[in-house]
Short mmCIF file of C-alpha atoms in Angstrom, two decimals:
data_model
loop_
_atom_site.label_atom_id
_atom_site.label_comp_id
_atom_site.label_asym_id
_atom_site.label_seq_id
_atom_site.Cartn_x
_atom_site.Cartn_y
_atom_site.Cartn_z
CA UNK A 1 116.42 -9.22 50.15
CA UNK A 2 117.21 -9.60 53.96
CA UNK A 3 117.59 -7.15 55.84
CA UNK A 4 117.82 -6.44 59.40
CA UNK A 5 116.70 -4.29 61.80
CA UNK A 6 120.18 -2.08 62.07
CA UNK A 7 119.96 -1.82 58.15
CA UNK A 8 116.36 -0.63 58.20
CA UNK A 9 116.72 1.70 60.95
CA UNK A 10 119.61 3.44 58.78
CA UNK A 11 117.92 3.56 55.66
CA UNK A 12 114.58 5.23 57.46
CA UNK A 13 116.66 7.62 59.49
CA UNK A 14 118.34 8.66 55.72
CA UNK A 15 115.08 8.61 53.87
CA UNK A 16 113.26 10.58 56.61
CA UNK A 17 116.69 13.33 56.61
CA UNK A 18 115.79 13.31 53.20
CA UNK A 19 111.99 14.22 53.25
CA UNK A 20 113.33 17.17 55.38
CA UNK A 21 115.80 18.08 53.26
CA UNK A 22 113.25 19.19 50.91
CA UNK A 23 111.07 20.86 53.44
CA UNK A 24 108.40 18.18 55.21
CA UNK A 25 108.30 18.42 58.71
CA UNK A 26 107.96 15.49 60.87
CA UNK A 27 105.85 16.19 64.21
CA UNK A 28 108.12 16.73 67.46
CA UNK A 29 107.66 13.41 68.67
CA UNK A 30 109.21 9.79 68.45
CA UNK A 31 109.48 7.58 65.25
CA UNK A 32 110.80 4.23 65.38
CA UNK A 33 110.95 1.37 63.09
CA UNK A 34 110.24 -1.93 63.99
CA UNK A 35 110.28 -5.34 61.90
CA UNK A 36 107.46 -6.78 63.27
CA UNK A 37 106.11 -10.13 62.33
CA UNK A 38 102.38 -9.39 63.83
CA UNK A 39 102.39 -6.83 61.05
CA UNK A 40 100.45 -9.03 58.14
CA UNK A 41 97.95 -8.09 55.75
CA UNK A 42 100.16 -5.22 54.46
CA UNK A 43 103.78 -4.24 53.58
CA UNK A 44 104.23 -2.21 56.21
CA UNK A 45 102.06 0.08 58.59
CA UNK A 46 102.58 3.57 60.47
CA UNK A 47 100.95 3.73 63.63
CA UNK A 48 100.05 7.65 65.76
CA UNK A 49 99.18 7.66 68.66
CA UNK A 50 97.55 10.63 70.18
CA UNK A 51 96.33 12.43 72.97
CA UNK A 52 92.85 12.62 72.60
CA UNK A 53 92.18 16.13 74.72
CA UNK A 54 95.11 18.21 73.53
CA UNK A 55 95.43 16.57 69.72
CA UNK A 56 99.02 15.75 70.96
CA UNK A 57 100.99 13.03 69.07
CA UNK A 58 102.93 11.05 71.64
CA UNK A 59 104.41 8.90 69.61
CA UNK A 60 104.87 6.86 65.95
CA UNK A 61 105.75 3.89 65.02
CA UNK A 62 106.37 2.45 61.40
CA UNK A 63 106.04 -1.59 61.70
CA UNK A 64 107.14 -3.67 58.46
CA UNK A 65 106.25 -7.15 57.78
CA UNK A 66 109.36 -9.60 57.45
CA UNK A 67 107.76 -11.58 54.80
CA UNK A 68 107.49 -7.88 52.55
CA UNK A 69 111.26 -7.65 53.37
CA UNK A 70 112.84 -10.87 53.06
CA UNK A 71 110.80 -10.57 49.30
CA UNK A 72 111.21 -7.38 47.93
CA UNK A 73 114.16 -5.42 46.06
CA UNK A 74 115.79 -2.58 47.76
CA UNK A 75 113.88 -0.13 45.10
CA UNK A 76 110.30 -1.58 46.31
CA UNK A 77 111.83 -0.56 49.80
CA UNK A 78 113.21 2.38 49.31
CA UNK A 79 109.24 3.17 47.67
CA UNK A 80 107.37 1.43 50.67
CA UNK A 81 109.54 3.37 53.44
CA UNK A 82 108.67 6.85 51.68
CA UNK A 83 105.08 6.27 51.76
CA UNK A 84 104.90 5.43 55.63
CA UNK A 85 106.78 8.22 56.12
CA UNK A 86 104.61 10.27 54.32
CA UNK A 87 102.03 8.94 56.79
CA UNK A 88 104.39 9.89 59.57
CA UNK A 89 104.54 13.43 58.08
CA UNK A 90 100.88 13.78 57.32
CA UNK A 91 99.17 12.47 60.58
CA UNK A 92 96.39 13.78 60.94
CA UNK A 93 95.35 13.39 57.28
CA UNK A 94 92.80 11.02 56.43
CA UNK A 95 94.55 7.99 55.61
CA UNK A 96 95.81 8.60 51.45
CA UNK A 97 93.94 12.09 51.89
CA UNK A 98 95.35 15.56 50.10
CA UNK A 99 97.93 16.18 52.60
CA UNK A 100 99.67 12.90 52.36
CA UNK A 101 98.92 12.60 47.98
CA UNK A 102 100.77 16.37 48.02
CA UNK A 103 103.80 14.52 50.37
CA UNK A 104 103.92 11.43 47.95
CA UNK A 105 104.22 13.60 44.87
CA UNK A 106 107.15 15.73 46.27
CA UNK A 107 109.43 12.85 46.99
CA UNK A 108 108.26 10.65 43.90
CA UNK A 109 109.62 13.94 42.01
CA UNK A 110 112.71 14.49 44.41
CA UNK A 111 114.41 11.36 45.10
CA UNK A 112 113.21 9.00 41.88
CA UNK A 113 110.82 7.15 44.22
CA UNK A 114 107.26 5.28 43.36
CA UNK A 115 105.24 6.38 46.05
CA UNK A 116 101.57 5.32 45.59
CA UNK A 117 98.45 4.37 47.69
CA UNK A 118 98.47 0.90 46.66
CA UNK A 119 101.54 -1.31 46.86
CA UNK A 120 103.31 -1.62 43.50
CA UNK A 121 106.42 -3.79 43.05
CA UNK A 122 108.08 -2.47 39.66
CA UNK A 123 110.28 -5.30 39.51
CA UNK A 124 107.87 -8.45 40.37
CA UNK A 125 104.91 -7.44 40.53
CA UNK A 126 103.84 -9.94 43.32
CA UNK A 127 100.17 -8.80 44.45
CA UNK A 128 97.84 -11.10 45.20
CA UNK A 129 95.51 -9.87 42.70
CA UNK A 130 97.51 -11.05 39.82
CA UNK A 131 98.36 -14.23 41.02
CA UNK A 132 96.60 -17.56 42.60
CA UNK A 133 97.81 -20.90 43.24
CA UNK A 134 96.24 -24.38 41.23
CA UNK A 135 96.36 -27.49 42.50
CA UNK A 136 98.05 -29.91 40.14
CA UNK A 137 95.71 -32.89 40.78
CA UNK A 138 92.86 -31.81 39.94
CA UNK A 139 93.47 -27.88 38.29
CA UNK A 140 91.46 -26.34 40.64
CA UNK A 141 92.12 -22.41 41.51
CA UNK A 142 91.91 -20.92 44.36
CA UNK A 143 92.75 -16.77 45.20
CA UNK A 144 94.46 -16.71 49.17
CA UNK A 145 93.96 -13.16 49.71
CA UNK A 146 91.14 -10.93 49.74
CA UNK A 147 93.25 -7.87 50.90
CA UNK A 148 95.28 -5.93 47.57
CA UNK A 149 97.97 -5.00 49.57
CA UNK A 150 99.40 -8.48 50.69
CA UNK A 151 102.20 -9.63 48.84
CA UNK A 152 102.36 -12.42 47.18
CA UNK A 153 105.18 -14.20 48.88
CA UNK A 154 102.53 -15.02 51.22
CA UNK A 155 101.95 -17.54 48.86
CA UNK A 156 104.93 -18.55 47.66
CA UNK A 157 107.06 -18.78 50.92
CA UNK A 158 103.99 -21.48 52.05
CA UNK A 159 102.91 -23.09 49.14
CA UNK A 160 104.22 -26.04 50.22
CA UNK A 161 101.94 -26.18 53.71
CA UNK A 162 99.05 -25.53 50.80
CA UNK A 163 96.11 -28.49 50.29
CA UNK A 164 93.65 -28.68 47.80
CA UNK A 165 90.26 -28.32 49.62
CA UNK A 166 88.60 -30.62 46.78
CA UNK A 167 91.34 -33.23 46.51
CA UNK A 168 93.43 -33.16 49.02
CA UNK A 169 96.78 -32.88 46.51
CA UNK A 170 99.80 -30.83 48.34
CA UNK A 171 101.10 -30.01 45.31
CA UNK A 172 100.21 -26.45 43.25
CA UNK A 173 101.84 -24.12 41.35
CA UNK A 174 101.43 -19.98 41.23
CA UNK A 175 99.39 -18.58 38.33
CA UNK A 176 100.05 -15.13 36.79
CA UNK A 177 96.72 -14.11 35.59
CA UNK A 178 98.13 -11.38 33.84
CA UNK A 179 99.58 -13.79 31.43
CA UNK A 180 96.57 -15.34 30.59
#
């Protein structure tokens, strides 16, 4: 799915008029979205940044990675986008602490949503942990992530720029170890 910045904008805007709909409050201070390709190693990322002396947020800022969005379906989306903004909502909770697990629960319940602590892709999937790449030289395996979060269109999208570090073949395929 691409998507552009205008389209993700409007569909955070309506996802986080939803989460108030239902009674979260967001902290009186900017959000913004950004597609931001520095934003690897994850789907997407909310950022707070506070005042250290007062505890005052002055801003927030919910960065997604283009690969995760040029991959994923709009229901992944739609799931990833409620869980930063659960973040947003919850800020000074301790990463996936109470606060933000009560948050995730009301909108998977309200608005048919999968919001988890982990990335989950219903329709693919595509983590890391269930896939790997083998060269087709010599059937070697080899896992390119360590992180459980990155998607696995890491992979796929650069497969190609891939070589075996035994035989030097270009050529692999990706392995669902579920399947095996």
């Amino acid at each position: 799915m691409i998507i552009n910045q205008q389209e993700l904008n409007k569909m955070c805007l309506e996802a986080q008029e939803n989460m108030e709909s239902i009674g979260i409050k967001f902290p009186n201070s900017p959000l913004s979205f950004k597609i931001d390709g520095r934003c690897s190693g994850c789907c997407a990322r909310c950022t707070t940044r506070i005042r250290t002396a007062t505890k005052e947020i002055v801003s927030q800022q919910i960065k997604f990675n283009p690969k995760f969005l040029d991959a994923t379906s709009v229901h992944s989306l739609w799931d990833v986008i409620y869980h930063e903004l659960c973040h947003a909502a919850s800020p000074f909770d301790n990463d996936h602490g109470k606060e933000w697990q009560e948050l995730a629960d009301r909108c998977n319940k309200a608005f048919n949503v999968n919001v988890s602590q982990y990335y989950d892709d219903p329709d693919n999937s595509y983590t890391q942990e269930n896939y790997c790449v083998e060269c087709v030289n010599c059937n070697r395996r080899y896992n390119k992530s360590v992180r459980r979060t990155k998607v696995y269109i890491d992979i796929a999208s650069n497969i190609q720029n891939y070589r075996c570090p035994h035989c030097d073949g270009k050529v692999f395929k990706a392995i669902d170890l579920r399947l095996e």
